[in-house]
XYZ file of C-alpha atoms in Angstrom:
327
model
C -5.443 -22.242 -8.482
C -3.023 -22.059 -6.855
C -3.019 -21.513 -3.237
C -0.206 -18.324 -3.679
C -3.500 -17.414 -6.818
C -6.296 -17.967 -4.520
C -4.739 -15.673 -1.714
C -4.240 -12.939 -4.170
C -7.814 -13.471 -5.382
C -8.971 -13.296 -1.770
C -6.993 -10.452 -0.823
C -8.252 -8.245 -4.197
C -11.931 -9.259 -3.015
C -11.755 -7.934 0.396
C -9.978 -4.774 -0.500
C -12.466 -4.592 -3.398
C -15.181 -4.259 -0.548
C -13.337 -1.994 1.491
C -12.858 0.650 -0.980
C -16.704 0.357 -2.279
C -17.809 1.013 1.122
C -15.372 3.725 1.877
C -16.604 5.562 -1.602
C -20.305 5.690 -1.533
C -19.956 6.956 2.167
C -18.267 9.864 1.076
C -20.448 9.898 -2.097
C -23.062 10.997 -0.091
C -21.672 12.436 2.445
C -20.023 14.499 0.613
C -24.005 16.060 -1.125
C -24.738 16.880 2.190
C -22.337 18.620 3.422
C -21.903 20.654 0.328
C -25.502 21.298 1.157
C -25.331 22.018 4.084
C -22.118 24.129 3.871
C -24.106 26.175 1.150
C -27.387 27.491 4.061
C -24.728 27.506 6.710
C -22.137 29.503 5.274
C -19.153 27.396 6.868
C -16.472 27.629 4.620
C -15.469 24.500 7.223
C -18.005 22.631 6.365
C -17.663 22.987 2.368
C -13.824 22.333 2.890
C -15.134 19.309 4.509
C -16.901 18.799 1.489
C -14.114 18.738 -0.794
C -12.370 16.604 1.324
C -15.595 14.115 0.350
C -15.003 14.748 -2.707
C -11.656 14.075 -3.078
C -11.932 11.523 -0.787
C -14.712 9.520 -3.508
C -12.680 10.812 -6.417
C -9.647 8.671 -4.657
C -11.699 6.117 -4.086
C -12.534 5.997 -7.769
C -9.163 5.861 -8.694
C -8.424 2.825 -6.223
C -10.844 0.820 -8.719
C -9.884 0.788 -11.335
C -6.008 0.000 -9.572
C -7.010 -2.679 -8.002
C -8.970 -4.088 -11.661
C -6.148 -2.905 -13.462
C -3.474 -4.528 -11.770
C -5.707 -8.054 -11.886
C -5.149 -8.418 -15.122
C -3.216 -11.906 -15.470
C 0.931 -11.872 -17.238
C 0.581 -11.650 -20.689
C 3.720 -11.409 -23.716
C 4.225 -7.777 -23.664
C 4.023 -8.185 -19.803
C 5.234 -11.306 -18.974
C 5.349 -9.755 -14.987
C 1.857 -9.374 -15.288
C 0.464 -5.453 -14.963
C 0.949 -5.816 -10.198
C 2.892 -2.276 -10.507
C -0.016 -0.742 -12.109
C -1.852 -0.217 -9.211
C 0.188 2.222 -7.571
C 0.736 4.227 -10.570
C -3.384 4.805 -10.165
C -2.819 4.862 -6.194
C -0.236 7.544 -6.810
C -2.886 9.875 -9.459
C -5.401 9.365 -5.973
C -2.386 10.483 -3.544
C -2.129 14.108 -5.722
C -5.961 13.938 -6.153
C -6.648 13.935 -2.134
C -3.941 16.835 -2.450
C -5.175 18.930 -4.989
C -8.833 18.630 -4.831
C -9.256 18.307 -0.987
C -6.082 20.453 0.636
C -5.477 22.689 -1.427
C -9.279 24.049 -1.412
C -9.440 23.660 1.888
C -6.605 26.086 2.455
C -7.491 28.300 0.048
C -11.143 28.712 1.299
C -9.507 28.509 5.003
C -7.494 31.129 4.652
C -10.037 33.251 2.200
C -12.702 33.317 5.395
C -9.122 34.772 7.912
C -9.260 37.269 5.143
C -12.978 38.842 4.261
C -14.406 37.621 6.991
C -18.151 35.283 6.197
C -21.700 35.643 7.116
C -22.669 32.916 9.498
C -25.942 31.634 8.688
C -28.134 28.319 10.691
C -25.305 26.076 11.489
C -27.986 23.088 13.408
C -28.266 21.461 9.587
C -23.841 21.468 9.252
C -24.203 19.419 13.002
C -26.743 17.314 11.788
C -24.455 16.584 8.663
C -21.603 16.001 11.286
C -23.155 13.182 13.164
C -24.435 11.531 10.175
C -21.116 11.780 8.125
C -18.873 10.652 11.499
C -21.558 7.490 11.750
C -20.555 6.404 7.948
C -17.450 7.158 8.298
C -16.771 5.865 11.739
C -17.984 2.337 9.856
C -16.649 3.230 6.812
C -13.041 3.096 8.796
C -13.744 -0.313 10.930
C -14.099 -1.878 7.277
C -10.745 -0.733 6.815
C -9.679 -1.715 10.376
C -10.783 -5.249 9.998
C -9.226 -6.205 7.326
C -5.786 -4.753 8.296
C -6.497 -7.072 12.011
C -6.937 -9.964 9.914
C -3.984 -10.114 7.337
C -1.176 -8.695 10.490
C -2.677 -11.389 12.556
C -2.106 -13.682 9.594
C 1.027 -12.360 8.839
C 1.596 -11.870 13.180
C 2.480 -9.192 13.269
C 1.168 -5.580 14.790
C -1.475 -3.866 13.256
C 0.490 -0.559 12.972
C 3.088 -1.991 11.661
C 1.358 -3.464 8.625
C -0.297 -0.179 8.071
C 3.036 1.464 7.236
C 4.293 -1.395 5.417
C 1.898 -2.976 3.829
C 2.581 -2.796 -0.099
C -2.160 -3.180 -0.513
C -2.209 1.062 -1.238
C -4.875 0.858 -1.520
C -6.679 -0.738 2.140
C -3.821 2.103 3.473
C -5.857 4.291 1.741
C -8.613 3.845 3.301
C -7.637 3.326 6.350
C -6.139 7.249 6.271
C -8.472 9.105 4.188
C -11.063 7.643 6.471
C -9.105 8.696 10.466
C -8.539 12.223 8.757
C -12.364 12.687 7.752
C -13.234 12.106 11.570
C -10.578 14.070 12.996
C -11.622 16.135 10.428
C -15.644 16.398 11.228
C -14.636 16.813 14.392
C -12.440 20.409 13.309
C -15.635 21.585 11.362
C -17.826 21.093 14.354
C -15.316 22.901 16.441
C -15.413 26.053 13.950
C -19.011 26.487 13.517
C -19.101 25.768 17.734
C -16.376 29.003 17.873
C -18.129 30.599 15.237
C -21.973 30.267 17.100
C -20.436 31.169 20.566
C -18.477 34.332 19.925
C -19.794 35.381 16.424
C -16.231 35.600 14.364
C -15.782 33.172 11.089
C -11.930 33.247 11.891
C -12.501 29.896 14.312
C -14.382 28.688 11.117
C -11.478 30.206 8.544
C -8.793 28.234 11.517
C -10.639 24.686 10.985
C -10.262 24.724 7.177
C -7.088 25.799 7.485
C -6.473 22.633 9.615
C -8.304 20.183 7.518
C -6.260 21.147 4.805
C -3.736 20.675 6.866
C -4.770 17.226 7.184
C -4.247 16.245 3.940
C -1.548 17.965 3.052
C -0.231 15.227 5.236
C -2.576 12.063 4.347
C -0.985 12.767 1.032
C 2.159 13.166 1.793
C 2.367 9.618 3.233
C -0.116 8.095 0.793
C 2.266 9.296 -1.947
C 5.032 8.666 -0.371
C 3.982 5.007 -0.115
C 2.991 4.423 -3.877
C 6.581 5.552 -4.562
C 8.411 3.976 -2.747
C 6.533 0.978 -4.191
C 6.514 1.948 -8.286
C 10.572 2.422 -7.215
C 10.857 -1.331 -6.063
C 10.409 -2.112 -2.536
C 12.331 -5.004 -1.229
C 10.634 -7.753 0.982
C 11.182 -7.326 4.456
C 14.503 -7.794 6.208
C 13.332 -10.304 8.796
C 11.592 -11.770 5.116
C 14.915 -11.679 3.679
C 16.727 -13.521 6.044
C 13.694 -16.381 6.170
C 14.205 -16.900 2.172
C 17.897 -17.291 2.930
C 17.319 -19.737 4.994
C 14.604 -21.641 3.013
C 17.541 -21.718 -0.024
C 19.992 -23.014 1.855
C 18.041 -25.786 2.900
C 18.085 -27.632 0.208
C 21.110 -29.845 -0.545
C 23.144 -29.087 -2.983
C 22.863 -25.445 -2.562
C 25.937 -24.300 -1.030
C 25.623 -20.255 -0.435
C 23.503 -17.974 -1.359
C 25.566 -15.257 -3.196
C 23.783 -12.251 -3.952
C 19.683 -11.947 -2.703
C 17.320 -9.796 -4.859
C 13.903 -9.691 -3.326
C 10.710 -7.481 -4.875
C 7.220 -6.413 -4.328
C 5.468 -6.450 -6.604
C 1.902 -6.192 -5.144
C 0.130 -7.085 -2.176
C 0.411 -10.906 -2.935
C 2.940 -11.032 -5.960
C 6.538 -11.332 -4.491
C 9.244 -11.827 -7.013
C 12.653 -13.045 -5.885
C 16.032 -13.676 -7.929
C 19.236 -15.063 -5.805
C 22.303 -16.345 -7.509
C 23.397 -19.841 -5.594
C 26.720 -21.511 -5.182
C 25.440 -25.210 -5.752
C 27.293 -28.751 -4.519
C 30.766 -28.995 -6.943
C 29.658 -32.399 -7.374
C 26.062 -32.091 -7.827
C 24.723 -32.882 -11.401
C 22.470 -31.272 -13.534
C 19.350 -33.701 -13.028
C 20.607 -32.826 -9.315
C 21.170 -28.757 -9.178
C 17.004 -28.606 -11.425
C 15.852 -31.010 -8.828
C 17.304 -28.707 -5.832
C 16.021 -25.553 -7.677
C 12.178 -27.205 -7.889
C 12.720 -28.241 -4.334
C 13.970 -25.052 -3.170
C 10.994 -22.321 -5.100
C 8.192 -25.250 -3.704
C 9.844 -24.798 -0.176
C 10.360 -20.885 -0.736
C 5.995 -21.092 -1.681
C 4.198 -23.157 0.837
C 6.468 -20.644 3.182
C 5.853 -17.324 1.709
C 2.367 -17.502 -0.068
C 3.040 -14.524 -1.979
C 5.690 -15.581 -3.659
C 4.711 -15.606 -7.354
C 8.502 -16.018 -9.620
C 11.357 -17.765 -8.387
C 14.804 -17.465 -10.180
C 18.208 -19.426 -9.089
C 21.293 -19.019 -11.059
C 24.011 -21.574 -10.120
C 26.995 -19.421 -9.959
C 30.545 -20.015 -8.728
C 31.236 -19.369 -5.072
C 34.421 -17.623 -4.460
C 36.614 -20.680 -4.340
C 36.043 -21.848 -7.612
C 36.528 -18.386 -8.706
C 40.212 -18.469 -6.342
C 40.777 -22.026 -8.466
C 39.657 -21.111 -11.354
C 42.065 -17.577 -12.060
C 45.185 -20.233 -10.470
C 44.702 -22.696 -13.412
C 44.568 -19.658 -16.011
C 47.376 -18.070 -14.321
C 49.614 -20.060 -12.561
C 52.139 -17.727 -11.762
C 49.912 -15.504 -10.150
């Protein structure tokens, strides 16, 4: 197995573990929140239950994305199935919006309009405390993966989280972070209702939880949309690709460079290359082999390299003069 393939397998395995931890945590939390919400009559707790259900559905879709995208390339899909993960991840962001945000805002507005009868909040406080610990553990798992990958790529953690093509781990970190904030909002709504005897605080907390989920769904949806449309490598990496290509003997210039992120560990590079005019066909072939080897060594995620020998501007000018001497 090649180093690039091994890195891809390792990254996929780590992302799968991160998503499974998050899914198990959210499934248990969702049940507990729903029970607590029904007992206490808290709309914020019911909103948090919807939040956890949405997160659980999201993680199931992310697991599907990870497994489907691991299928090897075949005749019908010669470039592999890597982009399929972004389709499922996009559906997961929609589930977060519909299953969590819409329900939370609706329930909060309904509570503000009609009011609610508050019950004993003790069970809700207990569930919120346990949920905070479980969500914190799940978040810790995701953050550890982000830090390892950021350290390996020698970039800041926040930069990696914003730009990573591994939208599965990005979704887990963002959703777990939102879950912790949502738990604090729910606790604030319960405490406000307990101190004032008014359900307004609970309704406001529910609406804020919904708006928080709208933001998370929007960020994740936008990230996946960019990757589905086709996102190139960052400018610094594209500069590194040009540098490697120009260091190969017989390569004079890189006339056109196209890079495409197909998955967390799947990069496609295509370039129009101006080779030295006197280079033989054999020298051109070996130059292409060396260029691909250097790119894979510097960027282990590079899976496919396509180099197209192309005449440079000076060659084209001479060709036009030969064909049209009078011009």
